[in-house]
Amino acid sequence: MPAQILISSCLMGMPVRYDGGSKRCLHPVLTRWQDEGRLLWLCPESEGGLPTPRPPAEITSGASGAGVLLGQARVLDSEGSDVSAAFVRGAEAAVKAALAAGIRVAVLKEGSPSCGSAWIADGSFTGVRVAREGVTAAGLKAVGVQVFSENQLDEAAACLAEIERMSVASAESSQQRSTLR
């Protein structure tokens, strides 16, 4: 079975974003992976128990998702409600799914307080971006999953190809050692 890739459900057209919409990504790499049965769709915010639609949320004070996982930062929605626990539950669900499926590569929605891998909003609800990662991206990285955004699909494909190449080389080496015994 080919290696699986964890992907944000919104990138596959599922209407799970805070505004009830999606961010469908039509890229040849995703089409190929979908045809090959490699994609495991997941929305961490839905998995964490948040409804759709819901008020937008941001990590406070320009902190990172790792800070939320460590209990050092919070995620607040635009109405001032603390939704940190739901974001942590969603990240935990994503990590559990990735580990259970042996996933080593994830493609997540950039800018999301859950899924952002290069940037998220700064917590002011003014559209200011900061170079930080979201809660789920931080959780996945902590267990060794390589996290990419929808803007990095070619890089994600190259990473996956290298992982698979190394896996084949390792299996061949193990097989050679066992036949020599």
mmCIF file of C-alpha atoms in Angstrom:
data_model
loop_
_atom_site.group_PDB
_atom_site.id
_atom_site.type_symbol
_atom_site.label_atom_id
_atom_site.label_comp_id
_atom_site.label_asym_id
_atom_site.label_seq_id
_atom_site.Cartn_x
_atom_site.Cartn_y
_atom_site.Cartn_z
ATOM 1 C CA MET A 1 0.000 0.000 0.000
ATOM 2 C CA PRO A 2 1.402 3.417 -0.878
ATOM 3 C CA ALA A 3 2.241 5.848 1.904
ATOM 4 C CA GLN A 4 -0.661 7.987 3.045
ATOM 5 C CA ILE A 5 -0.738 11.775 3.392
ATOM 6 C CA LEU A 6 -2.812 13.639 5.975
ATOM 7 C CA ILE A 7 -4.647 16.562 4.380
ATOM 8 C CA SER A 8 -6.867 19.355 5.636
ATOM 9 C CA SER A 9 -10.439 18.487 4.634
ATOM 10 C CA CYS A 10 -11.112 22.051 3.461
ATOM 11 C CA LEU A 11 -8.428 21.643 0.780
ATOM 12 C CA MET A 12 -10.447 18.743 -0.629
ATOM 13 C CA GLY A 13 -13.583 20.869 -0.902
ATOM 14 C CA MET A 14 -15.280 19.956 2.367
ATOM 15 C CA PRO A 15 -17.229 22.932 3.828
ATOM 16 C CA VAL A 16 -15.625 22.786 7.286
ATOM 17 C CA ARG A 17 -13.957 26.194 7.589
ATOM 18 C CA TYR A 18 -15.069 28.671 10.233
ATOM 19 C CA ASP A 19 -17.227 30.493 7.655
ATOM 20 C CA GLY A 20 -18.838 27.267 6.412
ATOM 21 C CA GLY A 21 -16.783 27.298 3.229
ATOM 22 C CA SER A 22 -13.870 25.343 1.839
ATOM 23 C CA LYS A 23 -10.567 26.186 0.180
ATOM 24 C CA ARG A 24 -10.603 23.511 -2.538
ATOM 25 C CA CYS A 25 -7.138 23.055 -3.992
ATOM 26 C CA LEU A 26 -6.985 21.786 -7.566
ATOM 27 C CA HIS A 27 -3.350 20.803 -7.961
ATOM 28 C CA PRO A 28 -2.109 17.860 -10.053
ATOM 29 C CA VAL A 29 -0.212 16.408 -7.092
ATOM 30 C CA LEU A 30 -3.404 16.256 -5.001
ATOM 31 C CA THR A 31 -5.334 14.778 -7.917
ATOM 32 C CA ARG A 32 -2.697 12.048 -8.334
ATOM 33 C CA TRP A 33 -2.590 11.292 -4.598
ATOM 34 C CA GLN A 34 -6.397 11.145 -4.474
ATOM 35 C CA ASP A 35 -6.468 8.755 -7.457
ATOM 36 C CA GLU A 36 -3.844 6.593 -5.721
ATOM 37 C CA GLY A 37 -5.923 6.434 -2.537
ATOM 38 C CA ARG A 38 -3.224 8.097 -0.438
ATOM 39 C CA LEU A 39 -5.177 10.927 1.191
ATOM 40 C CA LEU A 40 -6.542 10.859 4.725
ATOM 41 C CA TRP A 41 -8.823 13.887 5.113
ATOM 42 C CA LEU A 42 -9.152 15.549 8.498
ATOM 43 C CA CYS A 43 -10.329 18.889 9.875
ATOM 44 C CA PRO A 44 -8.767 19.331 13.309
ATOM 45 C CA GLU A 45 -11.223 22.042 14.334
ATOM 46 C CA SER A 46 -14.208 19.809 13.527
ATOM 47 C CA GLU A 47 -12.481 16.846 15.195
ATOM 48 C CA GLY A 48 -11.958 19.035 18.254
ATOM 49 C CA GLY A 49 -15.713 19.596 18.503
ATOM 50 C CA LEU A 50 -16.128 23.068 16.998
ATOM 51 C CA PRO A 51 -19.266 23.685 14.927
ATOM 52 C CA THR A 52 -19.432 24.874 11.331
ATOM 53 C CA PRO A 53 -19.863 27.748 10.890
ATOM 54 C CA ARG A 54 -18.154 29.242 13.934
ATOM 55 C CA PRO A 55 -16.585 32.572 14.863
ATOM 56 C CA PRO A 56 -13.047 32.982 13.517
ATOM 57 C CA ALA A 57 -10.315 32.171 16.023
ATOM 58 C CA GLU A 58 -6.695 33.214 16.461
ATOM 59 C CA ILE A 59 -3.839 32.288 18.766
ATOM 60 C CA THR A 60 -3.326 35.140 21.243
ATOM 61 C CA SER A 61 -0.462 37.583 21.340
ATOM 62 C CA GLY A 62 1.390 36.279 18.300
ATOM 63 C CA ALA A 63 2.166 33.020 20.121
ATOM 64 C CA SER A 64 2.502 29.688 18.341
ATOM 65 C CA GLY A 65 0.591 26.444 18.258
ATOM 66 C CA ALA A 66 3.360 24.842 20.302
ATOM 67 C CA GLY A 67 2.620 27.391 23.028
ATOM 68 C CA VAL A 68 -1.041 26.365 22.996
ATOM 69 C CA LEU A 69 -0.092 22.681 23.272
ATOM 70 C CA LEU A 70 2.132 23.508 26.250
ATOM 71 C CA GLY A 71 -0.624 25.543 27.922
ATOM 72 C CA GLN A 72 1.399 28.757 27.551
ATOM 73 C CA ALA A 73 -0.915 30.421 25.004
ATOM 74 C CA ARG A 74 -4.616 30.423 24.215
ATOM 75 C CA VAL A 75 -6.848 30.366 21.164
ATOM 76 C CA LEU A 76 -9.686 32.879 21.368
ATOM 77 C CA ASP A 77 -12.521 33.354 18.930
ATOM 78 C CA SER A 78 -13.605 36.783 17.740
ATOM 79 C CA GLU A 79 -16.282 36.875 20.457
ATOM 80 C CA GLY A 80 -13.656 36.393 23.186
ATOM 81 C CA SER A 81 -14.407 32.742 23.981
ATOM 82 C CA ASP A 82 -11.441 30.546 24.841
ATOM 83 C CA VAL A 83 -11.508 27.650 22.347
ATOM 84 C CA SER A 84 -8.033 26.354 23.189
ATOM 85 C CA ALA A 85 -9.285 22.977 24.425
ATOM 86 C CA ALA A 86 -11.043 22.269 21.120
ATOM 87 C CA PHE A 87 -7.888 23.159 19.182
ATOM 88 C CA VAL A 88 -5.790 20.872 21.383
ATOM 89 C CA ARG A 89 -8.322 18.015 20.988
ATOM 90 C CA GLY A 90 -8.197 18.507 17.212
ATOM 91 C CA ALA A 91 -4.409 18.423 17.187
ATOM 92 C CA GLU A 92 -4.450 15.270 19.322
ATOM 93 C CA ALA A 93 -6.908 13.632 16.893
ATOM 94 C CA ALA A 94 -4.668 14.521 13.935
ATOM 95 C CA VAL A 95 -1.569 13.157 15.670
ATOM 96 C CA LYS A 96 -3.400 9.957 16.642
ATOM 97 C CA ALA A 97 -4.646 9.448 13.061
ATOM 98 C CA ALA A 98 -1.193 10.143 11.608
ATOM 99 C CA LEU A 99 0.533 7.726 13.972
ATOM 100 C CA ALA A 100 -2.082 5.005 13.419
ATOM 101 C CA ALA A 101 -1.678 5.248 9.634
ATOM 102 C CA GLY A 102 2.106 5.631 9.664
ATOM 103 C CA ILE A 103 1.800 9.043 8.032
ATOM 104 C CA ARG A 104 5.033 10.968 7.581
ATOM 105 C CA VAL A 105 3.766 13.846 5.370
ATOM 106 C CA ALA A 106 0.852 16.247 5.920
ATOM 107 C CA VAL A 107 -0.544 19.026 3.729
ATOM 108 C CA LEU A 108 -2.412 21.579 5.820
ATOM 109 C CA LYS A 109 -4.217 24.870 5.122
ATOM 110 C CA GLU A 110 -1.826 27.792 5.475
ATOM 111 C CA GLY A 111 -2.831 30.610 7.811
ATOM 112 C CA SER A 112 -5.202 28.537 9.926
ATOM 113 C CA PRO A 113 -4.726 28.663 13.720
ATOM 114 C CA SER A 114 -4.811 24.855 13.555
ATOM 115 C CA CYS A 115 -3.091 24.085 10.280
ATOM 116 C CA GLY A 116 -0.815 27.005 9.404
ATOM 117 C CA SER A 117 2.741 25.773 8.881
ATOM 118 C CA ALA A 118 4.563 28.982 7.924
ATOM 119 C CA TRP A 119 2.236 31.720 9.150
ATOM 120 C CA ILE A 120 -0.860 32.384 11.230
ATOM 121 C CA ALA A 121 -2.708 35.541 12.252
ATOM 122 C CA ASP A 122 -1.227 37.453 15.190
ATOM 123 C CA GLY A 123 -4.258 37.269 17.511
ATOM 124 C CA SER A 124 -5.485 40.816 16.903
ATOM 125 C CA PHE A 125 -8.161 39.910 14.314
ATOM 126 C CA THR A 126 -6.741 42.624 12.046
ATOM 127 C CA GLY A 127 -5.256 40.403 9.330
ATOM 128 C CA VAL A 128 -1.665 40.796 10.535
ATOM 129 C CA ARG A 129 0.390 37.651 9.869
ATOM 130 C CA VAL A 130 3.221 36.250 11.965
ATOM 131 C CA ALA A 131 5.725 33.538 11.108
ATOM 132 C CA ARG A 132 4.377 30.881 13.457
ATOM 133 C CA GLU A 133 2.658 27.529 13.145
ATOM 134 C CA GLY A 134 -0.817 26.457 14.172
ATOM 135 C CA VAL A 135 -1.721 24.000 16.910
ATOM 136 C CA THR A 136 -2.126 20.900 14.724
ATOM 137 C CA ALA A 137 0.930 21.697 12.622
ATOM 138 C CA ALA A 138 2.982 21.953 15.828
ATOM 139 C CA GLY A 139 1.597 18.676 17.158
ATOM 140 C CA LEU A 140 2.332 16.809 13.935
ATOM 141 C CA LYS A 141 5.846 18.222 13.683
ATOM 142 C CA ALA A 142 6.510 17.157 17.277
ATOM 143 C CA VAL A 143 5.968 13.502 16.296
ATOM 144 C CA GLY A 144 8.110 13.728 13.154
ATOM 145 C CA VAL A 145 5.496 14.380 10.476
ATOM 146 C CA GLN A 146 6.756 16.690 7.726
ATOM 147 C CA VAL A 147 4.155 19.465 7.380
ATOM 148 C CA PHE A 148 3.579 21.409 4.163
ATOM 149 C CA SER A 149 0.975 23.937 3.038
ATOM 150 C CA GLU A 150 -1.136 23.874 -0.098
ATOM 151 C CA ASN A 151 1.459 26.264 -1.541
ATOM 152 C CA GLN A 152 4.190 23.623 -1.181
ATOM 153 C CA LEU A 153 2.705 20.595 -2.922
ATOM 154 C CA ASP A 154 5.689 20.019 -5.193
ATOM 155 C CA GLU A 155 7.976 20.061 -2.138
ATOM 156 C CA ALA A 156 5.622 17.681 -0.317
ATOM 157 C CA ALA A 157 5.685 15.304 -3.295
ATOM 158 C CA ALA A 158 9.490 15.396 -3.386
ATOM 159 C CA CYS A 159 9.652 14.705 0.361
ATOM 160 C CA LEU A 160 7.251 11.777 0.043
ATOM 161 C CA ALA A 161 9.248 10.357 -2.890
ATOM 162 C CA GLU A 162 12.436 10.525 -0.813
ATOM 163 C CA ILE A 163 10.757 8.871 2.184
ATOM 164 C CA GLU A 164 9.494 6.070 -0.053
ATOM 165 C CA ARG A 165 12.899 5.692 -1.729
ATOM 166 C CA MET A 166 14.601 5.400 1.659
ATOM 167 C CA SER A 167 11.966 2.908 2.832
ATOM 168 C CA VAL A 168 12.540 0.678 -0.207
ATOM 169 C CA ALA A 169 16.327 0.874 0.220
ATOM 170 C CA SER A 170 15.997 -0.037 3.907
ATOM 171 C CA ALA A 171 13.699 -2.977 3.136
ATOM 172 C CA GLU A 172 16.097 -4.258 0.459
ATOM 173 C CA SER A 173 19.022 -3.959 2.861
ATOM 174 C CA SER A 174 17.125 -5.864 5.560
ATOM 175 C CA GLN A 175 16.196 -8.576 3.082
ATOM 176 C CA GLN A 176 19.837 -8.944 1.978
ATOM 177 C CA ARG A 177 20.999 -9.244 5.602
ATOM 178 C CA SER A 178 18.414 -11.938 6.354
ATOM 179 C CA THR A 179 19.397 -14.032 3.322
ATOM 180 C CA LEU A 180 23.078 -13.890 4.359
ATOM 181 C CA ARG A 181 22.323 -15.483 7.747
#
